[in-house]
Short mmCIF file of C-alpha atoms and ligand atoms in Angstrom, two decimals:
data_model
loop_
_atom_site.label_atom_id
_atom_site.label_comp_id
_atom_site.label_asym_id
_atom_site.label_seq_id
_atom_site.Cartn_x
_atom_site.Cartn_y
_atom_site.Cartn_z
CA MET S 1 -134.94 -319.15 -46.17
CA GLN S 2 -132.92 -319.04 -42.96
CA ILE S 3 -129.40 -318.16 -43.47
CA ILE S 4 -127.76 -319.13 -40.23
CA SER S 5 -129.60 -322.31 -39.59
CA PHE S 6 -126.71 -324.37 -40.92
CA HIS S 7 -124.43 -322.87 -38.29
CA PRO S 8 -126.56 -322.93 -35.13
CA LYS S 9 -123.65 -321.99 -32.85
CA LEU S 10 -121.95 -319.30 -34.85
CA PRO S 11 -119.89 -316.83 -32.88
CA SER S 12 -121.80 -313.58 -32.56
CA SER S 13 -119.60 -311.47 -34.91
CA ARG S 14 -120.11 -314.09 -37.64
CA GLN S 15 -123.80 -314.11 -36.90
CA ARG S 16 -123.96 -310.36 -37.13
CA LEU S 17 -122.22 -310.35 -40.51
CA ALA S 18 -124.44 -313.13 -41.81
CA GLY S 19 -127.43 -311.16 -40.52
CA LEU S 20 -126.23 -308.07 -42.37
CA GLY S 21 -126.08 -310.06 -45.61
CA GLU S 22 -129.60 -311.33 -44.91
CA ALA S 23 -130.82 -307.80 -44.26
CA MET S 24 -129.45 -306.77 -47.66
CA ARG S 25 -131.44 -309.53 -49.28
CA ARG S 26 -134.62 -308.81 -47.36
CA HIS S 27 -134.50 -305.06 -47.88
CA ARG S 28 -133.77 -305.13 -51.57
CA ALA S 29 -136.40 -302.46 -52.20
CA TRP S 30 -134.44 -300.04 -50.01
CA ILE S 31 -131.29 -300.76 -51.95
CA ILE S 32 -133.06 -300.11 -55.24
CA GLY S 33 -134.47 -296.86 -53.82
CA LEU S 34 -130.96 -295.82 -52.78
CA GLN S 35 -129.65 -296.67 -56.25
CA TRP S 36 -132.20 -294.34 -57.86
CA LEU S 37 -131.24 -291.54 -55.47
CA VAL S 38 -127.61 -291.97 -56.55
CA VAL S 39 -128.70 -292.04 -60.21
CA LEU S 40 -130.49 -288.72 -59.65
CA ALA S 41 -127.46 -287.12 -57.93
CA TYR S 42 -125.19 -288.49 -60.66
CA ALA S 43 -127.41 -287.06 -63.42
CA ILE S 44 -127.51 -283.61 -61.77
CA LEU S 45 -123.74 -283.52 -61.26
CA LEU S 46 -123.07 -284.83 -64.76
CA ILE S 47 -125.50 -282.84 -66.88
CA GLY S 48 -126.04 -279.64 -64.84
CA PRO S 49 -122.46 -278.27 -65.03
CA ALA S 50 -122.17 -279.07 -68.76
CA MET S 51 -125.03 -276.63 -69.39
CA LEU S 52 -123.45 -273.78 -67.45
CA PRO S 53 -120.60 -271.48 -68.55
CA VAL S 54 -117.14 -272.65 -67.49
CA PRO S 55 -116.42 -270.92 -64.13
CA ASP S 56 -113.43 -268.60 -63.59
CA GLU S 57 -110.94 -268.79 -60.68
CA THR S 58 -113.24 -266.84 -58.36
CA ALA S 59 -115.84 -269.68 -58.29
CA HIS S 60 -116.01 -271.78 -55.13
CA VAL S 61 -117.21 -275.25 -54.16
CA PHE S 62 -120.33 -274.06 -52.34
CA THR S 63 -121.25 -271.23 -54.69
CA ASN S 64 -120.85 -272.86 -58.08
CA LEU S 65 -122.40 -276.12 -59.28
CA THR S 66 -119.53 -276.85 -61.69
CA VAL S 67 -116.85 -276.56 -59.00
CA PHE S 68 -119.06 -278.51 -56.59
CA ALA S 69 -119.49 -281.30 -59.17
CA GLN S 70 -115.72 -281.29 -59.84
CA PHE S 71 -115.08 -281.65 -56.11
CA ALA S 72 -117.79 -284.29 -55.72
CA PHE S 73 -116.66 -286.45 -58.66
CA TRP S 74 -112.88 -286.22 -58.51
CA GLY S 75 -112.29 -285.03 -54.95
CA ILE S 76 -114.62 -287.35 -53.05
CA TRP S 77 -116.47 -289.85 -55.21
CA TRP S 78 -113.68 -291.61 -57.09
CA PRO S 79 -110.95 -291.74 -54.41
CA PHE S 80 -113.35 -292.94 -51.74
CA VAL S 81 -115.03 -295.47 -54.01
CA LEU S 82 -111.54 -296.94 -54.53
CA LEU S 83 -110.95 -296.96 -50.79
CA SER S 84 -114.32 -298.65 -50.22
CA MET S 85 -113.21 -301.55 -52.43
CA VAL S 86 -110.40 -302.34 -50.00
CA LEU S 87 -112.53 -301.81 -46.89
CA LEU S 88 -115.84 -303.38 -47.92
CA GLY S 89 -115.41 -305.18 -51.23
CA ARG S 90 -117.55 -304.19 -54.18
CA VAL S 91 -120.51 -302.93 -52.17
CA TRP S 92 -120.33 -299.76 -54.25
CA CYS S 93 -121.02 -301.79 -57.41
CA GLY S 94 -123.90 -303.80 -55.99
CA VAL S 95 -125.57 -301.19 -53.83
CA LEU S 96 -124.77 -297.69 -55.06
CA CYS S 97 -123.29 -297.54 -58.56
CA PRO S 98 -125.59 -295.57 -60.89
CA GLU S 99 -124.17 -297.15 -64.04
CA GLY S 100 -124.73 -300.67 -62.70
CA ALA S 101 -128.27 -299.78 -61.66
CA LEU S 102 -129.05 -298.31 -65.08
CA THR S 103 -127.60 -301.17 -67.12
CA GLU S 104 -129.50 -303.71 -65.01
CA PHE S 105 -132.70 -301.67 -65.23
CA ALA S 106 -132.36 -301.37 -69.02
CA SER S 107 -131.74 -305.11 -69.31
CA ARG S 108 -135.31 -305.77 -68.14
CA TRP S 109 -136.26 -304.91 -71.70
CA SER S 110 -133.22 -306.55 -73.21
CA LEU S 111 -133.26 -308.25 -76.60
CA ASN S 112 -131.72 -311.07 -74.55
CA ARG S 113 -129.05 -311.83 -77.10
CA PRO S 114 -126.33 -314.27 -76.04
CA ILE S 115 -123.12 -312.62 -74.88
CA PRO S 116 -120.75 -312.66 -77.87
CA ARG S 117 -117.26 -314.07 -77.60
CA TRP S 118 -115.53 -310.76 -78.29
CA LEU S 119 -117.22 -309.33 -75.22
CA ARG S 120 -115.79 -312.05 -73.02
CA TRP S 121 -112.23 -311.20 -74.09
CA GLY S 122 -110.02 -311.02 -71.00
CA GLY S 123 -108.18 -307.91 -72.19
CA TRP S 124 -111.12 -305.48 -71.88
CA PRO S 125 -110.45 -304.42 -68.27
CA PHE S 126 -106.95 -303.29 -69.27
CA VAL S 127 -107.91 -301.76 -72.63
CA ALA S 128 -110.97 -299.96 -71.23
CA PHE S 129 -109.06 -298.59 -68.23
CA ALA S 130 -106.10 -297.46 -70.34
CA GLY S 131 -108.31 -295.95 -73.06
CA THR S 132 -110.47 -294.02 -70.59
CA THR S 133 -107.46 -292.78 -68.63
CA ILE S 134 -105.64 -291.52 -71.73
CA TYR S 135 -108.70 -289.98 -73.35
CA GLY S 136 -109.71 -288.34 -70.07
CA GLN S 137 -106.33 -286.59 -69.82
CA LEU S 138 -106.33 -285.48 -73.44
CA ILE S 139 -109.64 -283.66 -72.93
CA SER S 140 -108.86 -282.57 -69.32
CA VAL S 141 -111.62 -284.52 -67.64
CA TYR S 142 -110.69 -283.28 -64.16
CA GLN S 143 -111.22 -279.65 -65.17
CA TYR S 144 -114.09 -279.34 -67.61
CA PRO S 145 -117.72 -280.47 -67.27
CA LYS S 146 -118.22 -281.19 -70.97
CA ALA S 147 -115.27 -283.57 -70.81
CA VAL S 148 -116.82 -285.26 -67.77
CA LEU S 149 -120.09 -285.58 -69.65
CA VAL S 150 -118.35 -287.26 -72.59
CA VAL S 151 -116.24 -289.67 -70.50
CA LEU S 152 -118.68 -290.64 -67.73
CA GLY S 153 -121.87 -290.01 -69.70
CA GLY S 154 -120.49 -291.94 -72.70
CA SER S 155 -119.70 -294.86 -70.44
CA THR S 156 -123.21 -294.73 -68.95
CA ILE S 157 -124.85 -294.69 -72.39
CA ALA S 158 -122.72 -297.65 -73.46
CA ALA S 159 -123.77 -299.47 -70.27
CA VAL S 160 -127.45 -298.89 -71.03
CA ILE S 161 -127.07 -300.00 -74.65
CA MET S 162 -125.34 -303.16 -73.53
CA GLY S 163 -128.13 -303.75 -71.03
CA LEU S 164 -130.65 -303.47 -73.84
CA LEU S 165 -128.78 -305.94 -76.02
CA TYR S 166 -127.43 -308.80 -73.93
CA ALA S 167 -128.97 -311.09 -71.29
CA ARG S 168 -131.98 -310.18 -69.15
CA GLU S 169 -131.83 -308.47 -65.76
CA LYS S 170 -128.08 -308.81 -65.73
CA ARG S 171 -125.03 -306.53 -65.61
CA VAL S 172 -123.11 -307.65 -68.67
CA TRP S 173 -121.49 -304.21 -68.92
CA CYS S 174 -120.17 -304.37 -65.35
CA ARG S 175 -118.88 -307.90 -65.77
CA TYR S 176 -117.00 -307.37 -69.02
CA MET S 177 -116.66 -303.77 -70.16
CA CYS S 178 -116.80 -301.30 -67.29
CA PRO S 179 -113.48 -299.36 -67.43
CA VAL S 180 -112.92 -299.76 -63.69
CA ASN S 181 -114.16 -303.33 -63.34
CA GLY S 182 -110.63 -304.75 -63.40
CA VAL S 183 -109.31 -302.17 -60.93
CA PHE S 184 -112.21 -302.75 -58.53
CA GLY S 185 -111.75 -306.50 -58.85
CA LEU S 186 -108.08 -306.25 -57.90
CA LEU S 187 -108.67 -303.95 -54.93
CA ALA S 188 -111.58 -306.04 -53.64
CA LYS S 189 -109.20 -308.99 -53.26
CA LEU S 190 -108.00 -307.20 -50.12
CA ALA S 191 -111.46 -306.74 -48.63
CA PRO S 192 -112.06 -308.24 -45.18
CA LEU S 193 -115.66 -309.15 -46.13
CA HIS S 194 -117.07 -311.43 -48.78
CA PHE S 195 -120.06 -313.54 -49.66
CA ARG S 196 -118.98 -317.17 -49.60
CA ALA S 197 -120.63 -320.46 -50.50
CA ASP S 198 -120.18 -323.34 -48.07
CA GLU S 199 -119.64 -326.36 -50.28
CA ALA S 200 -120.81 -328.94 -47.75
CA ALA S 201 -124.01 -327.00 -47.02
CA TRP S 202 -124.62 -326.61 -50.73
CA LYS S 203 -124.22 -330.36 -51.32
CA ALA S 204 -126.54 -331.09 -48.40
CA SER S 205 -129.20 -328.88 -49.96
CA LEU S 206 -129.17 -330.74 -53.28
CA GLY S 207 -132.48 -332.37 -53.99
CA THR S 208 -134.49 -329.66 -52.19
CA ARG S 209 -136.40 -327.12 -54.26
CA THR S 210 -134.78 -323.71 -53.96
CA PRO S 211 -135.85 -320.49 -55.69
CA ALA S 212 -133.27 -319.30 -58.26
CA VAL S 213 -131.15 -316.24 -57.47
CA ASN S 214 -130.52 -313.54 -60.03
CA CYS S 215 -126.79 -312.84 -59.73
CA ALA S 216 -126.55 -309.78 -61.98
CA PRO S 217 -122.79 -310.07 -62.70
CA LEU S 218 -123.35 -313.72 -63.73
CA LEU S 219 -121.21 -315.50 -61.14
CA PRO S 220 -121.28 -319.24 -60.45
CA LEU S 221 -122.80 -319.20 -56.97
CA ARG S 222 -121.86 -322.74 -56.01
CA THR S 223 -118.16 -321.94 -55.96
CA LEU S 224 -118.48 -318.38 -54.69
CA ASP S 225 -115.42 -317.54 -52.65
CA SER S 226 -113.69 -314.53 -54.17
CA ALA S 227 -114.62 -310.90 -53.49
CA SER S 228 -113.10 -309.90 -56.78
CA ASP S 229 -116.09 -310.25 -59.11
CA CYS S 230 -118.92 -310.34 -56.58
CA HIS S 231 -120.81 -307.05 -56.36
CA SER S 232 -121.83 -307.75 -52.76
CA CYS S 233 -125.46 -307.01 -53.57
CA GLY S 234 -126.67 -309.54 -51.00
CA ARG S 235 -129.25 -311.18 -53.28
CA CYS S 236 -127.77 -314.64 -52.86
CA SER S 237 -127.48 -314.43 -49.07
CA GLY S 238 -128.98 -317.58 -47.58
CA HIS S 239 -129.30 -319.32 -50.94
CA ARG S 240 -129.51 -323.08 -50.31
CA ASN S 241 -128.59 -322.27 -46.72
CA ALA S 242 -125.06 -322.20 -48.06
CA ILE S 243 -124.14 -318.60 -48.88
CA GLN S 244 -123.53 -315.89 -46.34
CA LEU S 245 -121.59 -312.71 -45.74
CA GLU S 246 -118.39 -313.55 -43.87
CA GLY S 247 -115.30 -311.89 -42.52
CA ARG S 248 -111.82 -312.99 -43.52
CA LEU S 249 -108.22 -311.87 -43.27
CA PRO S 250 -107.48 -309.13 -45.82
CA ASN S 251 -104.55 -311.06 -47.32
CA SER S 252 -106.31 -314.39 -47.53
CA GLU S 253 -107.58 -314.13 -51.11
CA ILE S 254 -104.27 -313.08 -52.64
CA LEU S 255 -102.27 -315.60 -50.62
CA GLY S 256 -104.74 -318.45 -50.89
CA GLN S 257 -106.27 -318.11 -54.34
CA GLY S 258 -103.74 -315.88 -56.09
CA ARG S 259 -102.15 -318.64 -58.10
CA GLN S 260 -105.43 -319.92 -59.55
CA ASP S 261 -106.78 -316.42 -60.21
CA ALA S 262 -103.58 -314.96 -61.63
CA ASN S 263 -103.50 -314.20 -65.35
CA LEU S 264 -101.67 -312.09 -67.88
CA TRP S 265 -104.32 -309.39 -68.37
CA GLN S 266 -104.70 -308.91 -64.63
CA SER S 267 -100.95 -308.41 -64.26
CA LEU S 268 -100.87 -306.01 -67.21
CA LEU S 269 -103.67 -303.96 -65.71
CA LEU S 270 -101.93 -303.88 -62.36
CA ILE S 271 -98.37 -303.15 -63.47
CA PHE S 272 -98.79 -301.16 -66.67
CA GLY S 273 -102.24 -299.68 -66.02
CA MET S 274 -102.72 -298.94 -62.31
CA ILE S 275 -99.03 -298.25 -61.69
CA GLY S 276 -97.30 -297.08 -64.90
CA LEU S 277 -100.05 -295.35 -66.87
CA ALA S 278 -101.91 -293.92 -63.88
CA MET S 279 -98.76 -292.30 -62.50
CA GLY S 280 -98.05 -290.68 -65.87
CA ALA S 281 -101.66 -289.47 -66.10
CA PHE S 282 -101.58 -287.93 -62.61
CA GLU S 283 -98.21 -286.24 -62.70
CA TRP S 284 -97.71 -284.98 -66.27
CA SER S 285 -98.82 -281.41 -65.55
CA ALA S 286 -96.06 -281.02 -62.96
CA SER S 287 -93.33 -282.73 -64.97
CA PRO S 288 -90.33 -280.64 -66.07
CA TRP S 289 -89.41 -283.52 -68.42
CA LEU S 290 -92.61 -282.99 -70.35
CA ILE S 291 -91.87 -279.26 -70.71
CA HIS S 292 -88.28 -279.90 -71.86
CA THR S 293 -89.44 -282.48 -74.39
CA LYS S 294 -92.05 -280.10 -75.74
CA GLN S 295 -89.54 -277.25 -76.01
CA TYR S 296 -87.06 -279.48 -77.79
CA LEU S 297 -89.65 -280.73 -80.27
CA ALA S 298 -91.02 -277.23 -80.85
CA GLU S 299 -87.56 -275.92 -81.74
CA TRP S 300 -86.94 -278.92 -83.98
CA LEU S 301 -90.21 -278.31 -85.84
CA ILE S 302 -89.68 -274.55 -86.19
CA GLU S 303 -86.20 -275.07 -87.60
CA ARG S 304 -87.78 -277.21 -90.32
CA ASP S 305 -90.66 -274.82 -90.88
CA ILE S 306 -93.23 -277.47 -89.89
CA LEU S 307 -95.91 -275.38 -88.23
CA TRP S 308 -99.16 -277.34 -88.36
CA PRO S 309 -98.47 -279.17 -85.06
CA PHE S 310 -98.82 -275.79 -83.28
CA ASN S 311 -102.40 -275.45 -84.46
CA ASP S 312 -104.70 -275.62 -81.43
CA SER S 313 -108.08 -275.71 -83.11
CA ALA S 314 -108.91 -279.40 -82.50
CA PRO S 315 -112.45 -279.82 -81.09
CA TRP S 316 -112.79 -279.98 -77.28
CA TRP S 317 -113.89 -283.63 -77.41
CA LEU S 318 -110.62 -284.60 -79.08
CA LEU S 319 -108.14 -282.32 -77.34
CA THR S 320 -108.65 -279.72 -74.61
CA HIS S 321 -109.99 -276.59 -76.31
CA TYR S 322 -111.13 -273.66 -74.15
CA PRO S 323 -109.62 -270.56 -75.81
CA GLU S 324 -111.73 -268.25 -73.62
CA LEU S 325 -109.75 -269.59 -70.62
CA ASN S 326 -106.47 -269.63 -72.50
CA ASP S 327 -106.38 -273.41 -72.25
CA SER S 328 -106.14 -275.18 -75.60
CA PHE S 329 -103.93 -278.08 -76.58
CA SER S 330 -102.10 -277.94 -79.89
CA TRP S 331 -101.44 -281.16 -81.78
CA LEU S 332 -97.93 -280.99 -80.37
CA ASP S 333 -99.27 -280.69 -76.81
CA GLY S 334 -101.55 -283.67 -77.38
CA ALA S 335 -98.77 -285.78 -78.92
CA VAL S 336 -96.29 -284.98 -76.14
CA LEU S 337 -98.89 -285.70 -73.44
CA LEU S 338 -99.82 -288.99 -75.08
CA GLY S 339 -96.15 -289.90 -75.43
CA TYR S 340 -95.50 -288.99 -71.79
CA MET S 341 -98.29 -291.20 -70.46
CA LEU S 342 -97.40 -294.13 -72.73
CA GLY S 343 -93.70 -293.64 -71.99
CA ASN S 344 -94.33 -293.70 -68.24
CA MET S 345 -96.46 -296.79 -68.66
CA LEU S 346 -93.82 -298.64 -70.66
CA VAL S 347 -90.74 -297.54 -68.69
CA LEU S 348 -92.12 -297.95 -65.17
CA GLY S 349 -94.19 -301.01 -66.12
CA GLY S 350 -91.17 -302.48 -67.91
CA ILE S 351 -88.85 -302.00 -64.93
CA VAL S 352 -91.35 -303.54 -62.49
CA THR S 353 -92.05 -306.43 -64.88
CA GLY S 354 -88.31 -307.05 -65.34
CA LEU S 355 -87.73 -307.15 -61.59
CA LEU S 356 -90.67 -309.50 -61.02
CA MET S 357 -89.44 -311.76 -63.82
CA LEU S 358 -86.05 -311.85 -62.16
CA ALA S 359 -87.70 -312.72 -58.84
CA THR S 360 -89.67 -315.51 -60.51
CA ARG S 361 -86.51 -316.84 -62.08
CA ILE S 362 -84.70 -316.82 -58.76
CA LEU S 363 -87.61 -318.80 -57.32
CA GLY S 364 -87.16 -321.23 -60.19
CA ALA S 365 -90.85 -320.89 -60.99
CA GLY S 366 -93.00 -320.23 -64.05
CA ARG S 367 -95.43 -317.71 -65.45
CA THR S 368 -98.27 -318.29 -62.99
CA VAL S 369 -95.95 -317.54 -60.09
CA PHE S 370 -94.99 -314.29 -61.81
CA HIS S 371 -98.67 -313.33 -61.94
CA HIS S 372 -99.17 -314.40 -58.34
CA LEU S 373 -96.21 -312.33 -57.21
CA ALA S 374 -97.54 -309.37 -59.21
CA LEU S 375 -100.68 -309.50 -57.04
CA SER S 376 -98.57 -308.50 -54.05
CA LEU S 377 -98.42 -305.03 -55.65
CA VAL S 378 -102.17 -304.48 -55.24
CA PRO S 379 -101.85 -302.44 -51.99
CA LEU S 380 -99.19 -300.13 -53.44
CA ALA S 381 -100.99 -299.75 -56.77
CA GLY S 382 -104.30 -299.01 -55.01
CA CYS S 383 -102.63 -296.50 -52.71
CA GLY S 384 -101.05 -294.81 -55.76
CA LEU S 385 -104.47 -294.37 -57.33
CA PHE S 386 -105.83 -292.98 -54.07
CA VAL S 387 -103.06 -290.44 -53.48
CA GLY S 388 -103.05 -289.54 -57.19
CA LEU S 389 -106.79 -288.90 -57.29
CA THR S 390 -106.78 -287.03 -54.01
CA ALA S 391 -104.23 -284.61 -55.49
CA THR S 392 -107.29 -283.06 -57.19
CA THR S 393 -109.05 -283.00 -53.81
CA VAL S 394 -106.06 -281.15 -52.35
CA THR S 395 -105.98 -278.62 -55.21
CA LEU S 396 -109.67 -277.88 -54.72
CA LEU S 397 -109.29 -277.60 -50.93
CA LYS S 398 -106.39 -275.19 -51.47
CA ALA S 399 -108.64 -272.96 -53.55
CA GLU S 400 -111.06 -272.96 -50.59
CA HIS S 401 -108.19 -271.85 -48.27
CA VAL S 402 -108.42 -275.03 -46.18
CA PRO S 403 -105.19 -275.57 -44.13
CA LEU S 404 -103.17 -278.34 -45.79
CA PHE S 405 -100.31 -278.97 -43.33
CA TRP S 406 -101.53 -282.56 -42.88
CA VAL S 407 -101.42 -283.53 -46.56
CA SER S 408 -97.71 -284.31 -46.97
CA PRO S 409 -97.34 -286.44 -43.83
CA THR S 410 -100.59 -288.27 -44.63
CA ARG S 411 -99.37 -289.11 -48.12
CA ALA S 412 -96.05 -290.32 -46.74
CA ILE S 413 -97.79 -292.52 -44.15
CA LEU S 414 -100.18 -293.99 -46.74
CA LEU S 415 -97.41 -294.79 -49.21
CA ALA S 416 -95.15 -296.24 -46.51
CA THR S 417 -97.99 -298.41 -45.14
CA ALA S 418 -98.96 -299.65 -48.61
CA THR S 419 -95.32 -300.43 -49.41
CA LEU S 420 -94.95 -302.44 -46.22
CA TRP S 421 -98.20 -304.27 -46.96
CA THR S 422 -96.96 -305.14 -50.45
CA LEU S 423 -93.62 -306.31 -49.07
CA TYR S 424 -95.36 -308.49 -46.50
CA LEU S 425 -97.57 -310.07 -49.16
CA GLY S 426 -94.52 -310.49 -51.41
CA TRP S 427 -92.59 -312.26 -48.66
CA ARG S 428 -95.47 -314.64 -48.00
CA ILE S 429 -95.83 -315.39 -51.73
CA CYS S 430 -92.08 -315.86 -52.25
CA SER S 431 -91.96 -318.24 -49.30
CA GLN S 432 -94.77 -320.31 -50.84
CA TYR S 433 -92.56 -321.10 -53.84
CA SER S 434 -88.99 -321.18 -52.56
CA ASN S 435 -87.24 -324.14 -51.08
CA THR S 436 -84.42 -322.14 -49.51
CA LEU S 437 -84.30 -318.98 -47.45
CA THR S 438 -81.65 -317.52 -49.76
CA ARG S 439 -83.83 -317.82 -52.87
CA CYS S 440 -86.80 -316.43 -51.01
CA THR S 441 -84.81 -313.43 -49.76
CA LEU S 442 -83.26 -312.68 -53.15
CA ALA S 443 -86.62 -312.87 -54.92
CA TRP S 444 -88.15 -310.64 -52.24
CA LEU S 445 -85.32 -308.12 -52.69
CA CYS S 446 -86.30 -307.85 -56.37
CA LEU S 447 -89.83 -306.99 -55.28
CA THR S 448 -88.43 -304.51 -52.75
CA LEU S 449 -86.51 -302.83 -55.58
CA ALA S 450 -89.68 -302.68 -57.68
CA CYS S 451 -91.51 -301.00 -54.77
CA GLY S 452 -88.59 -298.57 -54.42
CA VAL S 453 -88.86 -297.59 -58.09
CA ILE S 454 -92.63 -297.05 -57.80
CA ASP S 455 -92.25 -295.02 -54.61
CA LEU S 456 -89.51 -292.96 -56.25
CA GLY S 457 -92.05 -291.95 -58.90
CA TRP S 458 -94.48 -290.72 -56.24
CA ILE S 459 -91.72 -289.04 -54.20
CA THR S 460 -90.51 -287.21 -57.31
CA TRP S 461 -93.99 -285.85 -57.99
CA PHE S 462 -95.06 -284.98 -54.46
CA TRP S 463 -91.79 -283.83 -52.92
CA LEU S 464 -89.16 -283.11 -55.57
CA TRP S 465 -90.96 -281.26 -58.39
S1 SF4 U 501 -122.59 -313.53 -55.88
FE1 SF4 U 501 -123.93 -312.34 -57.22
S2 SF4 U 501 -125.90 -312.32 -56.14
FE2 SF4 U 501 -124.38 -312.95 -54.64
S3 SF4 U 501 -123.77 -311.08 -53.59
FE3 SF4 U 501 -122.32 -311.40 -55.27
S4 SF4 U 501 -123.16 -310.25 -56.97
FE4 SF4 U 501 -124.83 -310.46 -55.49
#
């Protein structure tokens, strides 16, 4: 199969990209080898620390496996995987992800059952992301290795089980149930690279015998255009002389395909999950509001002689429970934390939704335009996740006495850039649907206000508390 034969005079940068996609296809064995190396590193970082005693404050990144794993998972791995989605698309999923590799490997021996309807439900990306985020905070996943083992290890076991049940040599887990699938899909919309099928070349190839391609996340190759669901594994590169790795403008998918792709669950994940819930989950430990609420409720309960909520003996897999480190959540702590995260999700998500609805109304448009406009928030939501996750990186670097003078300005620059990016996308989307400049400007001002409210949340956490 010769990938670039249908474009004999491609400019060299296009040729190079197409060649890179081809190299991924040809060197599949190397990719699989790399995946197993990552699986090995993942297993060591996941299981090793859970078998060791919880370290005290004197432990350091390079002298203690638990602190090293904490830094690797939450300080480097997760934030930079998120960043890679925006820079490269879902290469992480197709080339490096240990969970994807394991579920696909297990599915070689799958019972090959058909994928049930409940599994195809569009709400899973939101529900799985919200559930994992909330549960992770309740058991302090950023701090304790047993909590990491339950959250990440539980997800990996579920991925393997799903691989053993449904379809053969596929990634049903990644496509439907992975807790970060929806988030990755949204961020990858901004990627400047994607595998794309050329419709004319595909049609021209009809009638010729072509070996089938195993697209593990089960995508329809003929219409391949979006980077959102494609794992960029490279296996389909050159298929029918029609598919190749290509560059594109980072805004092109949201501006060009946003209306067709937009849907309710995607908007919920973006506005209530990645923005509202995630902010609550990152910032609760610094929030004076949470402390005041807890104090108020504690006094209220004591006055009424209701004392069971102060009991802190819940198991560690339900609520944080490390009495030897003086860190145990009572039922009251758990309830207030849960309420804080859900409250943040509903209040912030509600305000942003209200402002976007107003913008849509001003544009005189319907629900799909609302969802399209919501997609303009992807840069700001993604940046929020990045700066929120790297707060753990910063805490760990502080413990290592690394100078941190650059952190505040870097955060400010990242948030300002992401806000401007969102506003630019918003302006372009508003102008697609408005027939007058006044409507367009008013609708865009609603989006600007929504960005202001989101930024205020980050400013409050990073600079005011
Ligand atoms: S469409 Fe499927 S086979 Fe092709 S690169 Fe994407 S995930 Fe791989």
